[in-house]
PDB file of C-alpha atoms in Angstrom:
ATOM      1  CA  UNK H1111      25.108  -7.063   7.445  1.00 62.00           C
ATOM      2  CA  UNK H1112      24.193 -10.071   5.315  1.00 62.00           C
ATOM      3  CA  UNK H1113      26.506 -12.361   7.308  1.00 67.00           C
ATOM      4  CA  UNK H1114      25.078 -11.152  10.610  1.00 62.00           C
ATOM      5  CA  UNK H1115      21.515 -11.549   9.304  1.00 61.00           C
ATOM      6  CA  UNK H1116      22.305 -15.104   8.135  1.00 65.00           C
ATOM      7  CA  UNK H1117      23.737 -15.944  11.549  1.00 64.00           C
ATOM      8  CA  UNK H1118      20.617 -14.620  13.298  1.00 63.00           C
ATOM      9  CA  UNK H1119      18.421 -16.529  10.843  1.00 64.00           C
ATOM     10  CA  UNK H1120      20.248 -19.779  11.592  1.00 67.00           C
ATOM     11  CA  UNK H1121      20.111 -19.200  15.344  1.00 62.00           C
ATOM     12  CA  UNK H1122      16.387 -18.383  15.315  1.00 64.00           C
ATOM     13  CA  UNK H1123      15.210 -21.508  13.470  1.00 66.00           C
ATOM     14  CA  UNK H1124      13.916 -22.998  16.728  1.00 66.00           C
ATOM     15  CA  UNK H1125      11.909 -19.842  17.495  1.00 68.00           C
ATOM     16  CA  UNK H1126       9.225 -19.540  14.792  1.00 66.00           C
ATOM     17  CA  UNK H1127       8.238 -16.008  15.798  1.00 68.00           C
ATOM     18  CA  UNK H1128      11.814 -14.801  15.219  1.00 75.00           C
ATOM     19  CA  UNK H1129      12.588 -17.058  12.276  1.00 76.00           C
ATOM     20  CA  UNK H1130      10.186 -15.232   9.951  1.00 83.00           C
ATOM     21  CA  UNK H1131      11.646 -11.861  10.867  1.00 82.00           C
ATOM     22  CA  UNK H1132      15.184 -13.188  10.502  1.00 81.00           C
ATOM     23  CA  UNK H1133      14.404 -14.542   7.020  1.00 84.00           C
ATOM     24  CA  UNK H1134      13.039 -11.132   6.089  1.00 88.00           C
ATOM     25  CA  UNK H1135      16.174  -9.355   7.358  1.00 86.00           C
ATOM     26  CA  UNK H1136      18.333 -11.692   5.289  1.00 88.00           C
ATOM     27  CA  UNK H1137      16.159 -11.054   2.220  1.00 93.00           C
ATOM     28  CA  UNK H1138      16.326  -7.279   2.681  1.00 92.00           C
ATOM     29  CA  UNK H1139      20.091  -7.274   3.150  1.00 91.00           C
ATOM     30  CA  UNK H1140      20.593  -9.498   0.096  1.00 93.00           C
ATOM     31  CA  UNK H1141      18.342  -7.276  -2.003  1.00 95.00           C
ATOM     32  CA  UNK H1142      20.274  -4.195  -0.889  1.00 94.00           C
ATOM     33  CA  UNK H1143      23.479  -5.883  -2.079  1.00 93.00           C
ATOM     34  CA  UNK H1144      21.981  -6.721  -5.467  1.00 95.00           C
ATOM     35  CA  UNK H1145      21.722 -10.453  -4.802  1.00 95.00           C
ATOM     36  CA  UNK H1146      18.166 -10.595  -6.093  1.00 97.00           C
ATOM     37  CA  UNK H1147      17.825 -14.362  -6.667  1.00 97.00           C
ATOM     38  CA  UNK H1148      18.744 -15.080  -3.064  1.00 95.00           C
ATOM     39  CA  UNK H1149      16.671 -12.153  -1.810  1.00 95.00           C
ATOM     40  CA  UNK H1150      13.595 -13.444  -3.615  1.00 97.00           C
ATOM     41  CA  UNK H1151      14.130 -16.949  -2.213  1.00 95.00           C
ATOM     42  CA  UNK H1152      14.493 -15.710   1.377  1.00 92.00           C
ATOM     43  CA  UNK H1153      11.520 -13.358   1.059  1.00 95.00           C
ATOM     44  CA  UNK H1154       9.357 -16.155  -0.374  1.00 95.00           C
ATOM     45  CA  UNK H1155      10.471 -18.434   2.478  1.00 90.00           C
ATOM     46  CA  UNK H1156       9.581 -15.793   5.069  1.00 90.00           C
ATOM     47  CA  UNK H1157       6.160 -15.232   3.463  1.00 93.00           C
ATOM     48  CA  UNK H1158       5.525 -18.985   3.525  1.00 91.00           C
ATOM     49  CA  UNK H1159       6.349 -18.959   7.246  1.00 86.00           C
ATOM     50  CA  UNK H1160       3.787 -16.209   7.976  1.00 88.00           C
ATOM     51  CA  UNK H1161       1.036 -18.802   8.379  1.00 82.00           C
ATOM     52  CA  UNK H1162       2.943 -20.470  11.217  1.00 81.00           C
ATOM     53  CA  UNK H1163       4.414 -17.352  12.786  1.00 74.00           C
ATOM     54  CA  UNK H1164       2.975 -13.973  11.823  1.00 76.00           C
ATOM     55  CA  UNK H1165       5.294 -10.973  11.966  1.00 77.00           C
ATOM     56  CA  UNK H1166       4.588  -8.211  14.434  1.00 71.00           C
ATOM     57  CA  UNK H1167       6.118  -5.582  12.171  1.00 79.00           C
ATOM     58  CA  UNK H1168       7.418  -5.200   8.634  1.00 88.00           C
ATOM     59  CA  UNK H1169       5.112  -7.584   6.769  1.00 93.00           C
ATOM     60  CA  UNK H1170       4.491  -4.961   4.088  1.00 96.00           C
ATOM     61  CA  UNK H1171       8.239  -4.414   3.692  1.00 95.00           C
ATOM     62  CA  UNK H1172       8.826  -8.176   3.517  1.00 95.00           C
ATOM     63  CA  UNK H1173       6.269  -8.551   0.755  1.00 97.00           C
ATOM     64  CA  UNK H1174       7.629  -5.468  -1.033  1.00 97.00           C
ATOM     65  CA  UNK H1175      11.124  -6.998  -0.916  1.00 97.00           C
ATOM     66  CA  UNK H1176       9.767 -10.047  -2.737  1.00 97.00           C
ATOM     67  CA  UNK H1177       7.943  -7.886  -5.307  1.00 98.00           C
ATOM     68  CA  UNK H1178      10.976  -5.719  -6.024  1.00 98.00           C
ATOM     69  CA  UNK H1179      13.298  -8.728  -6.200  1.00 98.00           C
ATOM     70  CA  UNK H1180      11.017 -10.386  -8.733  1.00 98.00           C
ATOM     71  CA  UNK H1181      10.781  -7.171 -10.754  1.00 98.00           C
ATOM     72  CA  UNK H1182      14.579  -6.920 -10.798  1.00 97.00           C
ATOM     73  CA  UNK H1183      14.764 -10.527 -12.014  1.00 98.00           C
ATOM     74  CA  UNK H1184      12.304  -9.808 -14.820  1.00 98.00           C
ATOM     75  CA  UNK H1185       9.733 -12.206 -13.355  1.00 98.00           C
ATOM     76  CA  UNK H1186       6.829  -9.894 -14.168  1.00 97.00           C
ATOM     77  CA  UNK H1187       3.960 -12.367 -13.764  1.00 98.00           C
ATOM     78  CA  UNK H1188       5.195 -13.496 -10.342  1.00 98.00           C
ATOM     79  CA  UNK H1189       5.971  -9.911  -9.313  1.00 98.00           C
ATOM     80  CA  UNK H1190       2.485  -8.759 -10.282  1.00 98.00           C
ATOM     81  CA  UNK H1191       0.838 -11.651  -8.423  1.00 98.00           C
ATOM     82  CA  UNK H1192       2.884 -10.870  -5.288  1.00 98.00           C
ATOM     83  CA  UNK H1193       2.111  -7.165  -5.712  1.00 98.00           C
ATOM     84  CA  UNK H1194      -1.605  -7.896  -5.981  1.00 97.00           C
ATOM     85  CA  UNK H1195      -1.431  -9.822  -2.682  1.00 97.00           C
ATOM     86  CA  UNK H1196       0.498  -6.961  -1.076  1.00 97.00           C
ATOM     87  CA  UNK H1197      -1.961  -4.340  -2.350  1.00 96.00           C
ATOM     88  CA  UNK H1198      -4.896  -6.377  -1.016  1.00 96.00           C
ATOM     89  CA  UNK H1199      -3.170  -6.620   2.370  1.00 95.00           C
ATOM     90  CA  UNK H1200      -2.559  -2.851   2.437  1.00 95.00           C
ATOM     91  CA  UNK H1201      -6.173  -2.072   1.496  1.00 94.00           C
ATOM     92  CA  UNK H1202      -7.536  -4.529   4.076  1.00 93.00           C
ATOM     93  CA  UNK H1203      -5.399  -3.021   6.820  1.00 93.00           C
ATOM     94  CA  UNK H1204      -6.319   0.519   5.816  1.00 93.00           C
ATOM     95  CA  UNK H1205     -10.005  -0.401   5.734  1.00 92.00           C
ATOM     96  CA  UNK H1206      -9.802  -1.651   9.332  1.00 92.00           C
ATOM     97  CA  UNK H1207      -8.526   1.718  10.556  1.00 91.00           C
ATOM     98  CA  UNK H1208     -11.726   3.597  11.288  1.00 86.00           C
ATOM     99  CA  UNK H1209     -10.137   6.922  12.144  1.00 89.00           C
ATOM    100  CA  UNK H1210      -9.163   8.819   8.981  1.00 89.00           C
ATOM    101  CA  UNK H1211      -5.985  10.248  10.540  1.00 90.00           C
ATOM    102  CA  UNK H1212      -4.764   6.754  11.455  1.00 92.00           C
ATOM    103  CA  UNK H1213      -5.630   5.399   8.015  1.00 92.00           C
ATOM    104  CA  UNK H1214      -3.912   8.330   6.299  1.00 91.00           C
ATOM    105  CA  UNK H1215      -0.875   7.910   8.530  1.00 92.00           C
ATOM    106  CA  UNK H1216      -0.629   4.238   7.567  1.00 93.00           C
ATOM    107  CA  UNK H1217      -1.028   4.961   3.856  1.00 93.00           C
ATOM    108  CA  UNK H1218       1.172   8.055   3.693  1.00 92.00           C
ATOM    109  CA  UNK H1219       3.891   7.723   6.325  1.00 93.00           C
ATOM    110  CA  UNK H1220       5.089   4.164   5.836  1.00 94.00           C
ATOM    111  CA  UNK H1221       7.505   4.110   2.910  1.00 95.00           C
ATOM    112  CA  UNK H1222       6.803   0.447   2.076  1.00 95.00           C
ATOM    113  CA  UNK H1223       3.077   1.101   1.962  1.00 96.00           C
ATOM    114  CA  UNK H1224       3.502   4.197  -0.220  1.00 96.00           C
ATOM    115  CA  UNK H1225       5.749   2.243  -2.586  1.00 97.00           C
ATOM    116  CA  UNK H1226       3.297  -0.685  -2.742  1.00 97.00           C
ATOM    117  CA  UNK H1227       0.405   1.650  -3.545  1.00 96.00           C
ATOM    118  CA  UNK H1228       2.431   3.387  -6.262  1.00 96.00           C
ATOM    119  CA  UNK H1229       3.559   0.095  -7.805  1.00 97.00           C
ATOM    120  CA  UNK H1230      -0.022  -1.222  -7.804  1.00 97.00           C
ATOM    121  CA  UNK H1231      -1.208   1.951  -9.514  1.00 96.00           C
ATOM    122  CA  UNK H1232       1.477   1.770 -12.203  1.00 97.00           C
ATOM    123  CA  UNK H1233       1.861  -1.992 -12.759  1.00 97.00           C
ATOM    124  CA  UNK H1234      -1.657  -3.250 -12.011  1.00 97.00           C
ATOM    125  CA  UNK H1235      -3.691  -0.128 -12.791  1.00 96.00           C
ATOM    126  CA  UNK H1236      -5.204  -0.364  -9.305  1.00 95.00           C
ATOM    127  CA  UNK H1237      -5.847   2.875  -7.451  1.00 92.00           C
ATOM    128  CA  UNK H1238      -6.594   2.964  -3.749  1.00 90.00           C
ATOM    129  CA  UNK H1239     -10.276   2.417  -3.074  1.00 87.00           C
ATOM    130  CA  UNK H1240     -12.344   5.159  -1.502  1.00 78.00           C
ATOM    131  CA  UNK H1241     -12.294   4.715   2.246  1.00 72.00           C
ATOM    132  CA  UNK H1242     -15.467   6.213   3.670  1.00 57.00           C
ATOM    133  CA  UNK H1243     -14.838   8.837   6.280  1.00 54.00           C
ATOM    134  CA  UNK H1244     -18.377   8.684   7.558  1.00 46.00           C
ATOM    135  CA  UNK H1245     -18.803   7.875  11.242  1.00 46.00           C
ATOM    136  CA  UNK H1246     -19.380   4.226  12.016  1.00 47.00           C
ATOM    137  CA  UNK H1247     -22.325   5.053  14.274  1.00 51.00           C
ATOM    138  CA  UNK H1248     -25.086   7.422  13.323  1.00 51.00           C
ATOM    139  CA  UNK H1249     -24.972  10.757  15.146  1.00 53.00           C
ATOM    140  CA  UNK H1250     -27.279  11.134  18.158  1.00 62.00           C
ATOM    141  CA  UNK H1251     -30.749  12.458  17.328  1.00 68.00           C
ATOM    142  CA  UNK H1252     -31.055  16.212  17.297  1.00 70.00           C
ATOM    143  CA  UNK H1253     -33.032  17.861  20.044  1.00 68.00           C
ATOM    144  CA  UNK H1254     -36.392  19.158  18.891  1.00 70.00           C
ATOM    145  CA  UNK H1255     -36.381  22.853  17.970  1.00 68.00           C
ATOM    146  CA  UNK H1256     -37.062  25.100  20.915  1.00 65.00           C
ATOM    147  CA  UNK H1257     -40.523  26.484  21.294  1.00 64.00           C
ATOM    148  CA  UNK H1258     -39.304  29.868  22.608  1.00 58.00           C
ATOM    149  CA  UNK H1259     -41.074  31.867  19.887  1.00 53.00           C
ATOM    150  CA  UNK H1260     -44.545  31.379  21.462  1.00 52.00           C
TER     151      UNK H1260
END
């Protein structure tokens, strides 16, 4: 898997939108094989490329790969800084989801998001903020009470 991911990464260098994703896939496969130094380097490279070519999917997992690689390397300060960035990203994305069921789905169903939230709670002492479930628009005015009792 790592060899195939490296091949795809090399072939996608001329396509910035695919290059970021390819760097992430390499990082994830290296991390899965216990090659944490290389995984951290590839994840950091992919994150640096996000400004030029944002990822359509998997940004949370990319950032989590960097965090977990740094934790495995004992680089606590760097891991916590990367985790803080990831937690801010997760909270910002959750805040933008106005429907509670969509927000809850994002926070509870995506394994990378759940893991990021748990790590932030444990390592940074940061719980999820309260996301208001109030409607964004005030409800329509109520009709005046009926005058049928006269």
